[in-house]
PDB file of C-alpha atoms in Angstrom:
ATOM      1  CA  MET A   1      20.856   4.987   6.955  1.00 88.00           C
ATOM      2  CA  LYS A   2      20.876   1.577   8.630  1.00 94.00           C
ATOM      3  CA  GLU A   3      18.121   2.697  11.075  1.00 95.00           C
ATOM      4  CA  LEU A   4      15.790   3.652   8.369  1.00 97.00           C
ATOM      5  CA  LEU A   5      16.266   0.591   6.447  1.00 97.00           C
ATOM      6  CA  GLU A   6      16.008  -1.612   9.672  1.00 97.00           C
ATOM      7  CA  MET A   7      12.582   0.259  10.562  1.00 97.00           C
ATOM      8  CA  ILE A   8      10.755  -0.530   7.209  1.00 97.00           C
ATOM      9  CA  ILE A   9      11.886  -4.124   7.087  1.00 98.00           C
ATOM     10  CA  LYS A  10      11.088  -4.750  10.689  1.00 97.00           C
ATOM     11  CA  ALA A  11       7.476  -3.594  10.001  1.00 96.00           C
ATOM     12  CA  LEU A  12       6.968  -5.888   7.019  1.00 96.00           C
ATOM     13  CA  VAL A  13       8.318  -9.142   8.360  1.00 96.00           C
ATOM     14  CA  ASP A  14       6.738 -11.618  10.949  1.00 94.00           C
ATOM     15  CA  ASN A  15      10.137 -12.059  12.850  1.00 96.00           C
ATOM     16  CA  PRO A  16      11.640  -8.545  13.517  1.00 96.00           C
ATOM     17  CA  ASP A  17      13.942  -9.977  16.110  1.00 97.00           C
ATOM     18  CA  GLU A  18      15.673 -11.762  13.293  1.00 97.00           C
ATOM     19  CA  VAL A  19      16.282  -8.830  11.146  1.00 97.00           C
ATOM     20  CA  ASN A  20      20.081  -8.104  10.759  1.00 97.00           C
ATOM     21  CA  ILE A  21      21.515  -5.427   8.880  1.00 97.00           C
ATOM     22  CA  SER A  22      25.330  -4.996   8.463  1.00 96.00           C
ATOM     23  CA  VAL A  23      27.019  -1.950   6.789  1.00 96.00           C
ATOM     24  CA  VAL A  24      29.887  -2.275   4.337  1.00 95.00           C
ATOM     25  CA  GLU A  25      31.600   0.933   3.644  1.00 92.00           C
ATOM     26  CA  GLU A  26      33.273   0.667   0.104  1.00 90.00           C
ATOM     27  CA  GLU A  27      35.129   3.645  -1.479  1.00 86.00           C
ATOM     28  CA  LEU A  28      32.232   4.836  -3.555  1.00 87.00           C
ATOM     29  CA  ASN A  29      29.240   2.956  -1.931  1.00 91.00           C
ATOM     30  CA  THR A  30      27.745   2.057   1.263  1.00 93.00           C
ATOM     31  CA  ILE A  31      26.310  -1.301   1.125  1.00 96.00           C
ATOM     32  CA  LEU A  32      23.500  -2.385   3.455  1.00 97.00           C
ATOM     33  CA  GLU A  33      23.190  -6.283   3.776  1.00 97.00           C
ATOM     34  CA  VAL A  34      19.865  -7.358   4.971  1.00 97.00           C
ATOM     35  CA  ARG A  35      19.295 -10.823   6.431  1.00 97.00           C
ATOM     36  CA  VAL A  36      15.863 -11.953   7.772  1.00 97.00           C
ATOM     37  CA  ALA A  37      14.537 -15.196   8.809  1.00 97.00           C
ATOM     38  CA  ASP A  38      14.022 -17.644   5.748  1.00 96.00           C
ATOM     39  CA  GLU A  39      10.116 -17.625   6.031  1.00 96.00           C
ATOM     40  CA  ASP A  40      10.216 -13.819   5.770  1.00 96.00           C
ATOM     41  CA  MET A  41      12.246 -13.518   2.479  1.00 96.00           C
ATOM     42  CA  GLY A  42       8.898 -13.281   0.442  1.00 96.00           C
ATOM     43  CA  ARG A  43       7.827 -10.335   2.794  1.00 96.00           C
ATOM     44  CA  ILE A  44      10.727  -8.122   1.875  1.00 97.00           C
ATOM     45  CA  ILE A  45      11.254  -9.498  -2.119  1.00 96.00           C
ATOM     46  CA  GLY A  46       7.538  -9.932  -3.114  1.00 95.00           C
ATOM     47  CA  LYS A  47       6.256 -10.878  -6.431  1.00 91.00           C
ATOM     48  CA  ARG A  48       9.018 -10.082  -9.236  1.00 87.00           C
ATOM     49  CA  GLY A  49      10.706  -8.288  -6.729  1.00 92.00           C
ATOM     50  CA  LYS A  50       8.125  -5.777  -6.174  1.00 92.00           C
ATOM     51  CA  ILE A  51       8.749  -5.000  -2.417  1.00 96.00           C
ATOM     52  CA  ALA A  52      12.447  -5.134  -2.783  1.00 97.00           C
ATOM     53  CA  LYS A  53      12.092  -2.621  -5.432  1.00 94.00           C
ATOM     54  CA  ALA A  54      10.055  -0.129  -3.370  1.00 96.00           C
ATOM     55  CA  ILE A  55      12.358  -0.566  -0.420  1.00 97.00           C
ATOM     56  CA  ARG A  56      15.323   0.302  -2.636  1.00 96.00           C
ATOM     57  CA  SER A  57      13.488   3.237  -4.054  1.00 95.00           C
ATOM     58  CA  LEU A  58      12.878   4.765  -0.640  1.00 96.00           C
ATOM     59  CA  MET A  59      16.380   4.217   0.380  1.00 96.00           C
ATOM     60  CA  LYS A  60      17.564   5.917  -2.845  1.00 94.00           C
ATOM     61  CA  ALA A  61      15.553   8.928  -2.203  1.00 94.00           C
ATOM     62  CA  TYR A  62      16.931   9.264   1.371  1.00 94.00           C
ATOM     63  CA  ALA A  63      20.524   8.559   0.029  1.00 94.00           C
ATOM     64  CA  ILE A  64      20.172  11.447  -2.330  1.00 91.00           C
ATOM     65  CA  LYS A  65      19.226  13.681   0.239  1.00 89.00           C
ATOM     66  CA  GLU A  66      22.269  12.751   2.290  1.00 89.00           C
ATOM     67  CA  ASN A  67      24.423  12.719  -0.673  1.00 90.00           C
ATOM     68  CA  LYS A  68      25.213   9.115  -0.333  1.00 90.00           C
ATOM     69  CA  ARG A  69      25.487   6.157  -2.583  1.00 93.00           C
ATOM     70  CA  ILE A  70      23.916   3.255  -1.083  1.00 93.00           C
ATOM     71  CA  LEU A  71      23.188  -0.357  -2.299  1.00 95.00           C
ATOM     72  CA  VAL A  72      20.646  -2.708  -0.617  1.00 96.00           C
ATOM     73  CA  GLU A  73      21.417  -6.289  -0.923  1.00 96.00           C
ATOM     74  CA  ILE A  74      19.209  -8.979   0.374  1.00 95.00           C
ATOM     75  CA  VAL A  75      21.440 -11.986   1.661  1.00 93.00           C
ATOM     76  CA  ASP A  76      20.123 -15.459   1.910  1.00 84.00           C
TER      77      ASP A  76
ATOM     78  CA  MET B   1     -14.451   2.397   7.179  1.00 57.00           C
ATOM     79  CA  ALA B   2     -14.606   2.221  10.865  1.00 73.00           C
ATOM     80  CA  ASN B   3     -15.227  -0.545  13.508  1.00 85.00           C
ATOM     81  CA  ILE B   4     -17.380  -3.370  13.015  1.00 88.00           C
ATOM     82  CA  VAL B   5     -19.893  -4.507  15.786  1.00 92.00           C
ATOM     83  CA  LEU B   6     -21.802  -7.607  15.461  1.00 94.00           C
ATOM     84  CA  GLU B   7     -24.268  -9.057  17.926  1.00 94.00           C
ATOM     85  CA  LYS B   8     -25.164 -12.848  18.088  1.00 94.00           C
ATOM     86  CA  SER B   9     -27.428 -15.027  19.991  1.00 93.00           C
ATOM     87  CA  ALA B  10     -27.060 -18.600  20.311  1.00 92.00           C
ATOM     88  CA  ASN B  11     -27.740 -21.480  23.192  1.00 90.00           C
ATOM     89  CA  THR B  12     -24.618 -20.580  25.074  1.00 90.00           C
ATOM     90  CA  VAL B  13     -22.056 -17.880  25.005  1.00 93.00           C
ATOM     91  CA  GLU B  14     -19.388 -19.963  23.356  1.00 93.00           C
ATOM     92  CA  GLU B  15     -21.660 -20.971  20.331  1.00 93.00           C
ATOM     93  CA  ALA B  16     -22.632 -17.069  20.078  1.00 94.00           C
ATOM     94  CA  ILE B  17     -19.001 -16.213  19.914  1.00 95.00           C
ATOM     95  CA  GLU B  18     -18.241 -18.933  17.393  1.00 94.00           C
ATOM     96  CA  LEU B  19     -20.930 -17.955  15.166  1.00 94.00           C
ATOM     97  CA  ALA B  20     -19.619 -14.423  15.330  1.00 93.00           C
ATOM     98  CA  LEU B  21     -15.994 -14.973  14.745  1.00 93.00           C
ATOM     99  CA  LYS B  22     -17.022 -17.214  11.495  1.00 93.00           C
ATOM    100  CA  GLU B  23     -19.239 -14.555  10.086  1.00 92.00           C
ATOM    101  CA  LEU B  24     -16.415 -12.120  10.606  1.00 88.00           C
ATOM    102  CA  ASP B  25     -13.754 -14.342   9.388  1.00 86.00           C
ATOM    103  CA  VAL B  26     -11.660 -13.494  12.339  1.00 86.00           C
ATOM    104  CA  THR B  27      -9.907 -15.157  15.471  1.00 87.00           C
ATOM    105  CA  GLU B  28     -10.811 -14.366  19.014  1.00 89.00           C
ATOM    106  CA  ASP B  29      -7.421 -12.384  19.665  1.00 85.00           C
ATOM    107  CA  GLN B  30      -8.347  -9.916  16.912  1.00 84.00           C
ATOM    108  CA  VAL B  31     -11.611  -8.850  18.527  1.00 91.00           C
ATOM    109  CA  GLU B  32     -13.174  -7.339  21.803  1.00 92.00           C
ATOM    110  CA  ILE B  33     -16.098  -9.544  23.099  1.00 94.00           C
ATOM    111  CA  GLU B  34     -18.853  -8.364  25.341  1.00 94.00           C
ATOM    112  CA  ILE B  35     -21.234 -10.736  26.862  1.00 94.00           C
ATOM    113  CA  LEU B  36     -24.561  -9.142  26.811  1.00 94.00           C
ATOM    114  CA  GLU B  37     -26.708 -11.990  28.139  1.00 90.00           C
ATOM    115  CA  GLU B  38     -25.209 -15.283  29.702  1.00 89.00           C
ATOM    116  CA  GLY B  39     -28.077 -17.480  28.634  1.00 82.00           C
ATOM    117  CA  SER B  40     -29.417 -20.157  30.915  1.00 79.00           C
ATOM    118  CA  LYS B  41     -30.684 -23.926  30.240  1.00 70.00           C
ATOM    119  CA  SER B  42     -34.265 -24.603  31.087  1.00 65.00           C
ATOM    120  CA  PHE B  43     -34.299 -26.868  34.400  1.00 63.00           C
ATOM    121  CA  LEU B  44     -35.595 -30.274  33.468  1.00 65.00           C
ATOM    122  CA  GLY B  45     -37.333 -28.923  30.502  1.00 65.00           C
ATOM    123  CA  LEU B  46     -39.434 -26.505  32.611  1.00 65.00           C
ATOM    124  CA  GLY B  47     -39.420 -22.959  31.767  1.00 65.00           C
ATOM    125  CA  LYS B  48     -38.354 -21.143  28.897  1.00 67.00           C
ATOM    126  CA  GLN B  49     -34.552 -21.272  28.150  1.00 76.00           C
ATOM    127  CA  LYS B  50     -32.993 -18.184  27.684  1.00 84.00           C
ATOM    128  CA  GLU B  51     -30.592 -17.344  24.811  1.00 89.00           C
ATOM    129  CA  ALA B  52     -27.020 -15.997  25.339  1.00 92.00           C
ATOM    130  CA  LYS B  53     -25.887 -12.833  23.612  1.00 94.00           C
ATOM    131  CA  VAL B  54     -22.770 -11.372  22.707  1.00 95.00           C
ATOM    132  CA  ARG B  55     -21.378  -8.361  21.053  1.00 95.00           C
ATOM    133  CA  ILE B  56     -18.080  -8.446  19.046  1.00 93.00           C
ATOM    134  CA  ILE B  57     -16.289  -5.691  18.150  1.00 93.00           C
ATOM    135  CA  LEU B  58     -13.756  -5.629  15.317  1.00 90.00           C
ATOM    136  CA  TYR B  59     -11.582  -2.640  15.726  1.00 89.00           C
ATOM    137  CA  ASP B  60     -10.128  -0.740  12.276  1.00 89.00           C
ATOM    138  CA  TYR B  61      -6.552   0.300  13.134  1.00 90.00           C
ATOM    139  CA  ALA B  62      -5.674   1.765   9.809  1.00 93.00           C
ATOM    140  CA  ILE B  63      -5.156   5.184  10.551  1.00 94.00           C
ATOM    141  CA  GLU B  64      -3.067   4.261  13.642  1.00 94.00           C
ATOM    142  CA  ILE B  65      -0.860   1.773  11.881  1.00 95.00           C
ATOM    143  CA  ALA B  66      -0.312   4.194   9.024  1.00 96.00           C
ATOM    144  CA  ARG B  67       0.389   7.121  11.371  1.00 96.00           C
ATOM    145  CA  ASP B  68       3.090   5.134  13.444  1.00 96.00           C
ATOM    146  CA  PHE B  69       4.828   3.612  10.397  1.00 97.00           C
ATOM    147  CA  LEU B  70       4.939   6.845   8.209  1.00 98.00           C
ATOM    148  CA  GLY B  71       5.721   9.127  11.286  1.00 97.00           C
ATOM    149  CA  GLU B  72       8.595   6.976  12.050  1.00 97.00           C
ATOM    150  CA  LEU B  73       9.776   6.574   8.583  1.00 97.00           C
ATOM    151  CA  PHE B  74       9.763  10.359   7.868  1.00 97.00           C
ATOM    152  CA  GLU B  75      11.303  11.222  11.198  1.00 96.00           C
ATOM    153  CA  LYS B  76      14.327   8.573  10.416  1.00 95.00           C
ATOM    154  CA  MET B  77      14.397  10.438   6.968  1.00 94.00           C
ATOM    155  CA  GLY B  78      14.853  13.714   8.738  1.00 94.00           C
ATOM    156  CA  ILE B  79      11.797  15.279   6.856  1.00 94.00           C
ATOM    157  CA  ASP B  80       9.046  17.180   8.767  1.00 95.00           C
ATOM    158  CA  THR B  81       5.572  16.292   7.654  1.00 96.00           C
ATOM    159  CA  GLU B  82       2.031  16.491   8.906  1.00 97.00           C
ATOM    160  CA  LEU B  83      -0.431  13.535   7.950  1.00 97.00           C
ATOM    161  CA  GLU B  84      -3.937  14.174   6.940  1.00 97.00           C
ATOM    162  CA  PHE B  85      -6.294  11.258   6.784  1.00 97.00           C
ATOM    163  CA  THR B  86      -9.585  10.890   4.844  1.00 96.00           C
ATOM    164  CA  GLU B  87     -11.625   7.746   4.467  1.00 93.00           C
ATOM    165  CA  GLU B  88     -14.120   6.746   1.863  1.00 90.00           C
ATOM    166  CA  ASP B  89     -15.412   3.309   2.354  1.00 86.00           C
ATOM    167  CA  GLU B  90     -12.308   0.950   2.226  1.00 89.00           C
ATOM    168  CA  LEU B  91     -10.271   3.654   0.893  1.00 93.00           C
ATOM    169  CA  LEU B  92      -7.684   5.486   2.958  1.00 95.00           C
ATOM    170  CA  LYS B  93      -6.305   8.542   1.715  1.00 96.00           C
ATOM    171  CA  ILE B  94      -3.208  10.223   3.324  1.00 97.00           C
ATOM    172  CA  ASN B  95      -2.202  13.494   2.335  1.00 97.00           C
ATOM    173  CA  VAL B  96       1.396  14.425   3.397  1.00 97.00           C
ATOM    174  CA  VAL B  97       1.894  18.155   4.247  1.00 97.00           C
ATOM    175  CA  THR B  98       5.846  18.837   4.113  1.00 96.00           C
ATOM    176  CA  LYS B  99       8.064  21.285   2.529  1.00 94.00           C
ATOM    177  CA  SER B 100      10.020  18.380   1.084  1.00 92.00           C
ATOM    178  CA  SER B 101       7.415  17.010  -1.330  1.00 93.00           C
ATOM    179  CA  GLY B 102       9.815  16.973  -4.054  1.00 92.00           C
ATOM    180  CA  MET B 103      11.777  14.432  -2.176  1.00 92.00           C
ATOM    181  CA  ILE B 104       9.046  12.309  -1.386  1.00 93.00           C
ATOM    182  CA  ILE B 105       7.501  12.342  -4.800  1.00 96.00           C
ATOM    183  CA  GLY B 106      10.682  11.287  -6.649  1.00 93.00           C
ATOM    184  CA  ARG B 107      11.175  11.029 -10.215  1.00 87.00           C
ATOM    185  CA  ARG B 108       7.812  10.715 -11.974  1.00 85.00           C
ATOM    186  CA  GLY B 109       6.349   9.967  -8.408  1.00 91.00           C
ATOM    187  CA  GLU B 110       8.388   6.818  -8.091  1.00 91.00           C
ATOM    188  CA  THR B 111       8.844   7.412  -4.582  1.00 95.00           C
ATOM    189  CA  LEU B 112       5.684   8.487  -3.737  1.00 96.00           C
ATOM    190  CA  ASP B 113       4.477   5.213  -5.304  1.00 94.00           C
ATOM    191  CA  SER B 114       7.038   3.009  -3.081  1.00 96.00           C
ATOM    192  CA  LEU B 115       5.753   4.939   0.128  1.00 97.00           C
ATOM    193  CA  GLN B 116       2.176   4.124  -0.988  1.00 97.00           C
ATOM    194  CA  PHE B 117       2.809   0.519  -1.726  1.00 96.00           C
ATOM    195  CA  LEU B 118       4.915  -0.272   1.433  1.00 97.00           C
ATOM    196  CA  THR B 119       2.272   1.722   3.764  1.00 97.00           C
ATOM    197  CA  GLY B 120      -0.447  -0.533   2.036  1.00 97.00           C
ATOM    198  CA  LEU B 121       1.471  -3.894   3.060  1.00 96.00           C
ATOM    199  CA  VAL B 122       2.190  -2.798   6.507  1.00 96.00           C
ATOM    200  CA  VAL B 123      -1.435  -1.625   7.161  1.00 95.00           C
ATOM    201  CA  ASN B 124      -3.009  -4.700   5.603  1.00 93.00           C
ATOM    202  CA  ARG B 125      -0.483  -7.152   7.393  1.00 89.00           C
ATOM    203  CA  ASN B 126      -1.391  -5.768  10.811  1.00 80.00           C
ATOM    204  CA  ASN B 127      -5.117  -4.747  10.414  1.00 81.00           C
ATOM    205  CA  THR B 128      -8.208  -6.977  10.588  1.00 78.00           C
ATOM    206  CA  THR B 129     -10.018  -5.270   7.588  1.00 81.00           C
ATOM    207  CA  TYR B 130      -8.688  -4.646   4.122  1.00 88.00           C
ATOM    208  CA  ARG B 131      -7.784  -1.190   3.301  1.00 92.00           C
ATOM    209  CA  LYS B 132      -6.799   0.434  -0.012  1.00 94.00           C
ATOM    210  CA  ILE B 133      -4.173   3.097   0.854  1.00 96.00           C
ATOM    211  CA  ILE B 134      -3.686   6.113  -1.327  1.00 96.00           C
ATOM    212  CA  ILE B 135      -0.783   8.700  -0.398  1.00 97.00           C
ATOM    213  CA  ASP B 136      -0.533  11.949  -1.975  1.00 97.00           C
ATOM    214  CA  THR B 137       1.364  15.277  -1.494  1.00 97.00           C
ATOM    215  CA  GLU B 138       0.893  18.801  -3.039  1.00 94.00           C
ATOM    216  CA  ASN B 139      -2.075  17.373  -5.269  1.00 95.00           C
ATOM    217  CA  TYR B 140       0.712  15.328  -7.238  1.00 96.00           C
ATOM    218  CA  ARG B 141      -1.701  12.463  -8.031  1.00 94.00           C
ATOM    219  CA  LYS B 142      -4.393  14.896  -9.623  1.00 94.00           C
ATOM    220  CA  LYS B 143      -1.802  16.996 -11.400  1.00 95.00           C
ATOM    221  CA  ARG B 144      -0.225  13.836 -12.723  1.00 94.00           C
ATOM    222  CA  GLU B 145      -3.434  12.625 -14.073  1.00 94.00           C
ATOM    223  CA  GLU B 146      -3.851  15.877 -15.793  1.00 96.00           C
ATOM    224  CA  THR B 147      -0.452  15.728 -17.401  1.00 95.00           C
ATOM    225  CA  LEU B 148      -0.992  12.023 -18.909  1.00 96.00           C
ATOM    226  CA  GLU B 149      -4.481  12.935 -20.221  1.00 96.00           C
ATOM    227  CA  GLU B 150      -2.904  15.865 -22.186  1.00 97.00           C
ATOM    228  CA  LEU B 151      -0.099  13.722 -23.287  1.00 97.00           C
ATOM    229  CA  ALA B 152      -2.623  11.100 -24.332  1.00 97.00           C
ATOM    230  CA  ASN B 153      -4.438  13.528 -26.541  1.00 96.00           C
ATOM    231  CA  ARG B 154      -1.382  15.179 -27.906  1.00 97.00           C
ATOM    232  CA  ILE B 155       0.198  12.021 -29.035  1.00 97.00           C
ATOM    233  CA  ALA B 156      -3.080  10.599 -30.309  1.00 96.00           C
ATOM    234  CA  ALA B 157      -3.267  13.719 -32.527  1.00 96.00           C
ATOM    235  CA  LYS B 158      -0.026  13.063 -34.191  1.00 95.00           C
ATOM    236  CA  VAL B 159      -0.936   9.410 -34.626  1.00 95.00           C
ATOM    237  CA  GLU B 160      -4.002  10.495 -36.553  1.00 93.00           C
ATOM    238  CA  LYS B 161      -2.170  12.851 -38.476  1.00 93.00           C
ATOM    239  CA  SER B 162       0.799  10.617 -39.533  1.00 93.00           C
ATOM    240  CA  GLY B 163      -0.953   7.381 -39.442  1.00 92.00           C
ATOM    241  CA  ARG B 164       2.243   5.976 -37.746  1.00 94.00           C
ATOM    242  CA  ASN B 165       1.987   4.184 -34.332  1.00 95.00           C
ATOM    243  CA  LYS B 166       3.735   5.738 -31.321  1.00 96.00           C
ATOM    244  CA  THR B 167       4.794   3.931 -28.068  1.00 97.00           C
ATOM    245  CA  LEU B 168       4.878   5.806 -24.932  1.00 96.00           C
ATOM    246  CA  GLU B 169       7.319   5.593 -22.148  1.00 94.00           C
ATOM    247  CA  PRO B 170       6.998   2.758 -19.518  1.00 93.00           C
ATOM    248  CA  MET B 171       4.192   3.694 -17.177  1.00 92.00           C
ATOM    249  CA  ASN B 172       2.747   1.733 -14.166  1.00 88.00           C
ATOM    250  CA  PRO B 173      -0.717   0.099 -14.434  1.00 89.00           C
ATOM    251  CA  TYR B 174      -2.429   3.175 -12.789  1.00 89.00           C
ATOM    252  CA  GLU B 175      -0.872   5.468 -15.307  1.00 93.00           C
ATOM    253  CA  ARG B 176      -1.539   3.159 -18.458  1.00 96.00           C
ATOM    254  CA  ARG B 177      -5.243   3.115 -17.287  1.00 95.00           C
ATOM    255  CA  ILE B 178      -5.514   6.687 -17.422  1.00 96.00           C
ATOM    256  CA  ILE B 179      -4.077   6.748 -21.049  1.00 97.00           C
ATOM    257  CA  HIS B 180      -6.507   4.021 -22.382  1.00 97.00           C
ATOM    258  CA  SER B 181      -9.464   5.644 -20.599  1.00 96.00           C
ATOM    259  CA  THR B 182      -8.595   9.061 -22.094  1.00 96.00           C
ATOM    260  CA  LEU B 183      -8.408   7.745 -25.634  1.00 96.00           C
ATOM    261  CA  GLN B 184     -11.425   5.243 -25.287  1.00 94.00           C
ATOM    262  CA  LYS B 185     -13.682   7.867 -26.792  1.00 91.00           C
ATOM    263  CA  ASN B 186     -11.447   8.831 -29.700  1.00 93.00           C
ATOM    264  CA  LYS B 187     -12.585   6.763 -32.888  1.00 92.00           C
ATOM    265  CA  ASN B 188      -9.551   7.418 -34.734  1.00 93.00           C
ATOM    266  CA  VAL B 189      -6.996   5.597 -32.614  1.00 95.00           C
ATOM    267  CA  GLU B 190      -6.871   2.468 -30.522  1.00 95.00           C
ATOM    268  CA  THR B 191      -4.502   1.732 -27.436  1.00 97.00           C
ATOM    269  CA  PHE B 192      -2.819  -1.282 -26.170  1.00 97.00           C
ATOM    270  CA  SER B 193      -0.108  -2.323 -23.852  1.00 97.00           C
ATOM    271  CA  VAL B 194       3.254  -3.949 -24.729  1.00 96.00           C
ATOM    272  CA  GLY B 195       6.077  -5.457 -22.664  1.00 95.00           C
ATOM    273  CA  GLU B 196       6.474  -6.603 -19.308  1.00 90.00           C
ATOM    274  CA  GLU B 197       6.254  -4.964 -16.004  1.00 81.00           C
ATOM    275  CA  PRO B 198       8.027  -2.642 -15.044  1.00 77.00           C
ATOM    276  CA  ASN B 199       8.536  -1.676 -18.830  1.00 89.00           C
ATOM    277  CA  ARG B 200       5.029  -2.032 -20.037  1.00 94.00           C
ATOM    278  CA  LYS B 201       4.281   0.663 -22.354  1.00 96.00           C
ATOM    279  CA  VAL B 202       1.164   1.941 -24.048  1.00 97.00           C
ATOM    280  CA  VAL B 203       0.958   1.945 -27.877  1.00 97.00           C
ATOM    281  CA  ILE B 204      -1.123   4.231 -29.478  1.00 97.00           C
ATOM    282  CA  LYS B 205      -2.291   3.030 -33.115  1.00 96.00           C
ATOM    283  CA  SER B 206      -4.198   4.721 -35.871  1.00 93.00           C
ATOM    284  CA  ILE B 207      -7.216   3.124 -37.362  1.00 89.00           C
ATOM    285  CA  ALA B 208      -7.527   3.422 -40.871  1.00 70.00           C
ATOM    286  CA  ARG B 209     -10.386   4.920 -42.181  1.00 60.00           C
TER     287      ARG B 209
END
């Protein structure tokens, strides 16, 4: 789960070394907290959150396949 | 689209390179440079000056970038895929051959659209020339287009009969365009969109005769 998200985020940002994803397991959900360099925020959120939405939709497709519930949170 | 090759002549090699880079609107690290003629200054104004000539090659890596990105993505998702690429001008079409097409299409193509959008970002971030990316699988795009055309005609017939407007479910710009263009020739109805993305919807309106 984390590897897939990390790979997508790293392909989008200018500073892949500063991509950090932490996994928080809750009872029902797995929360993936994404941290990137300040200047890369726009690259993973996009106009009206369009990029973030696309990332979440891909992660959702994967989660369904793995029978999991995940939430992708972008932390600033 | 393929690689772009440009040859330029000027008084010096440096000038020729600068001219070529300016014309292609790129920087030196994005291209390969071959010096064809060194050029020489005339000595004390005697003899003829020889111009310097360079060849600049701008490589198009769109397919490689897309293949790397999608290849790794599908591998991490645990789906077996084969990728087929076709090019028409700036358009790069990627057909995903897989047994898991349902999974990569998603509800009303949402997953496929996300894949296409992100691949476009990644390709155009790392490539020197702009490429429009279309991702398809199992001919989904064509089938969806036909479904939308049928829907448009069916709802338009209802609107004509009842005289009451009908609002369709939310669609993306590409899908809305299909509805608009399908009903453009229909003189009994008109279409327009209402609401904000991503909940923008097409309204089919009856034109009173």
